[in-house]
Amino acid sequence: QVQLVESGGGLVQAGGSLRLSCAASGGTFSRFAVGWFRQAPGKEREFVAAITWSSSRTSYADSVKGRFTISRDNAKNTAFLQMNSLKPEDTAVYSCAARTTWPTSNPNEYDYWGQGTQVTVSS
């Protein structure tokens, strides 16, 4: 079974940047599609970005297009979420997830999840 651990969250001022990492172990990470999701207090988990195992295709939620970039380094068993121009509404717990087939925006279709990392954007 694949284990995922997120890191890189923290407190940042509006307009600033953070880079989240998702370190994987216990499986053939290079063959897994990866998604990033976030959940704010009182809100449902929402899709942020996803990437194929080969990095040949990426997708983003409309709310983060042009500001966030998903990437991965399979040699290091790590996926990333570069977040620029952060806004207070980006405040949430960010989680990475993996699945054995193609990436989707539906969290119910992912097989493995990390515990999440808190991102707080202040005004």
Tab-separated table of C-alpha atoms in Angstrom:
chain	number	residue	atom	x	y	z
A	1	GLN	CA	0.000	0.000	0.000
A	2	VAL	CA	1.168	3.512	-0.819
A	3	GLN	CA	1.813	5.978	1.988
A	4	LEU	CA	1.685	9.711	1.308
A	5	VAL	CA	2.997	12.506	3.526
A	6	GLU	CA	2.426	16.181	2.774
A	7	SER	CA	4.688	19.000	3.880
A	8	GLY	CA	5.341	22.644	3.128
A	9	GLY	CA	2.224	24.233	4.542
A	10	GLY	CA	2.299	27.245	6.795
A	11	LEU	CA	1.262	30.837	7.243
A	12	VAL	CA	1.749	33.235	4.366
A	13	GLN	CA	0.552	36.719	3.539
A	14	ALA	CA	-1.850	37.323	0.678
A	15	GLY	CA	0.060	37.500	-2.574
A	16	GLY	CA	2.783	35.210	-1.307
A	17	SER	CA	3.785	31.715	-2.355
A	18	LEU	CA	4.140	28.246	-0.904
A	19	ARG	CA	5.337	24.984	-2.359
A	20	LEU	CA	3.717	21.838	-1.025
A	21	SER	CA	5.374	18.449	-1.287
A	22	CYS	CA	3.848	14.978	-1.251
A	23	ALA	CA	6.358	12.259	-0.445
A	24	ALA	CA	5.337	8.724	-1.343
A	25	SER	CA	6.527	5.319	-0.229
A	26	GLY	CA	5.380	1.719	-0.315
A	27	GLY	CA	4.419	1.470	-3.964
A	28	THR	CA	5.363	2.163	-7.542
A	29	PHE	CA	4.664	5.859	-7.283
A	30	SER	CA	5.745	6.579	-10.827
A	31	ARG	CA	2.718	4.666	-12.130
A	32	PHE	CA	0.129	6.489	-9.991
A	33	ALA	CA	-1.878	9.501	-10.960
A	34	VAL	CA	-1.761	12.207	-8.284
A	35	GLY	CA	-4.310	14.765	-7.200
A	36	TRP	CA	-4.279	17.657	-4.764
A	37	PHE	CA	-7.415	18.519	-2.803
A	38	ARG	CA	-8.246	21.008	-0.089
A	39	GLN	CA	-10.828	21.338	2.630
A	40	ALA	CA	-11.665	24.439	4.612
A	41	PRO	CA	-13.602	24.357	7.907
A	42	GLY	CA	-17.292	23.821	7.281
A	43	LYS	CA	-16.788	23.122	3.585
A	44	GLU	CA	-16.615	19.983	1.505
A	45	ARG	CA	-13.340	18.730	0.134
A	46	GLU	CA	-12.671	20.276	-3.251
A	47	PHE	CA	-10.463	19.428	-6.166
A	48	VAL	CA	-7.391	21.582	-6.735
A	49	ALA	CA	-5.182	19.922	-9.360
A	50	ALA	CA	-4.229	16.553	-10.820
A	51	ILE	CA	-1.444	15.064	-12.911
A	52	THR	CA	-0.903	11.838	-14.823
A	53	TRP	CA	1.861	9.438	-13.850
A	54	SER	CA	3.941	10.569	-16.825
A	55	SER	CA	3.221	14.295	-16.309
A	56	SER	CA	1.798	14.323	-19.822
A	57	ARG	CA	-1.431	15.985	-18.727
A	58	THR	CA	-2.473	18.268	-15.890
A	59	SER	CA	-5.777	19.747	-14.822
A	60	TYR	CA	-6.781	22.506	-12.419
A	61	ALA	CA	-9.810	23.843	-10.676
A	62	ASP	CA	-10.981	27.129	-12.136
A	63	SER	CA	-10.316	28.846	-8.827
A	64	VAL	CA	-6.569	28.165	-9.010
A	65	LYS	CA	-5.819	28.274	-12.740
A	66	GLY	CA	-2.939	30.577	-13.496
A	67	ARG	CA	-1.806	30.619	-9.877
A	68	PHE	CA	-1.075	26.988	-8.940
A	69	THR	CA	1.140	24.458	-10.714
A	70	ILE	CA	1.175	20.725	-10.096
A	71	SER	CA	4.283	18.710	-10.904
A	72	ARG	CA	6.056	15.529	-9.910
A	73	ASP	CA	9.510	14.010	-9.742
A	74	ASN	CA	9.088	10.267	-10.007
A	75	ALA	CA	12.775	9.625	-9.353
A	76	LYS	CA	12.283	11.234	-5.933
A	77	ASN	CA	8.831	9.730	-5.344
A	78	THR	CA	7.459	13.203	-4.771
A	79	ALA	CA	4.668	15.361	-6.135
A	80	PHE	CA	4.465	19.122	-5.717
A	81	LEU	CA	1.960	21.922	-5.695
A	82	GLN	CA	3.442	25.346	-6.335
A	83	MET	CA	1.019	27.981	-5.089
A	84	ASN	CA	1.533	31.588	-6.139
A	85	SER	CA	-0.526	34.731	-5.633
A	86	LEU	CA	-2.202	33.174	-2.637
A	87	LYS	CA	-5.515	34.557	-1.437
A	88	PRO	CA	-7.232	34.273	1.942
A	89	GLU	CA	-9.834	32.011	0.338
A	90	ASP	CA	-7.050	29.498	-0.364
A	91	THR	CA	-6.835	28.802	3.368
A	92	ALA	CA	-7.488	25.093	3.912
A	93	VAL	CA	-5.963	21.751	4.723
A	94	TYR	CA	-4.301	20.521	1.553
A	95	SER	CA	-4.061	16.790	0.912
A	96	CYS	CA	-2.468	14.765	-1.833
A	97	ALA	CA	-3.993	11.582	-3.163
A	98	ALA	CA	-3.008	8.816	-5.555
A	99	ARG	CA	-4.828	6.333	-7.723
A	100	THR	CA	-3.734	3.495	-9.971
A	101	THR	CA	-5.300	4.760	-13.176
A	102	TRP	CA	-6.037	8.160	-14.647
A	103	PRO	CA	-6.389	11.359	-12.599
A	104	THR	CA	-9.845	12.711	-11.854
A	105	SER	CA	-11.384	15.575	-9.932
A	106	ASN	CA	-13.515	13.226	-7.832
A	107	PRO	CA	-11.928	12.487	-4.444
A	108	ASN	CA	-13.985	9.305	-4.106
A	109	GLU	CA	-12.034	7.759	-6.952
A	110	TYR	CA	-8.611	8.026	-5.292
A	111	ASP	CA	-7.149	5.066	-3.447
A	112	TYR	CA	-4.528	6.587	-1.136
A	113	TRP	CA	-4.433	9.787	0.901
A	114	GLY	CA	-2.017	11.742	3.009
A	115	GLN	CA	-3.008	13.380	6.289
A	116	GLY	CA	-2.865	16.893	4.915
A	117	THR	CA	-0.933	20.070	5.605
A	118	GLN	CA	-2.439	23.345	6.774
A	119	VAL	CA	-2.163	26.389	4.549
A	120	THR	CA	-3.245	29.695	6.057
A	121	VAL	CA	-3.257	32.885	4.008
A	122	SER	CA	-3.576	36.102	5.961
A	123	SER	CA	-4.847	39.438	4.723
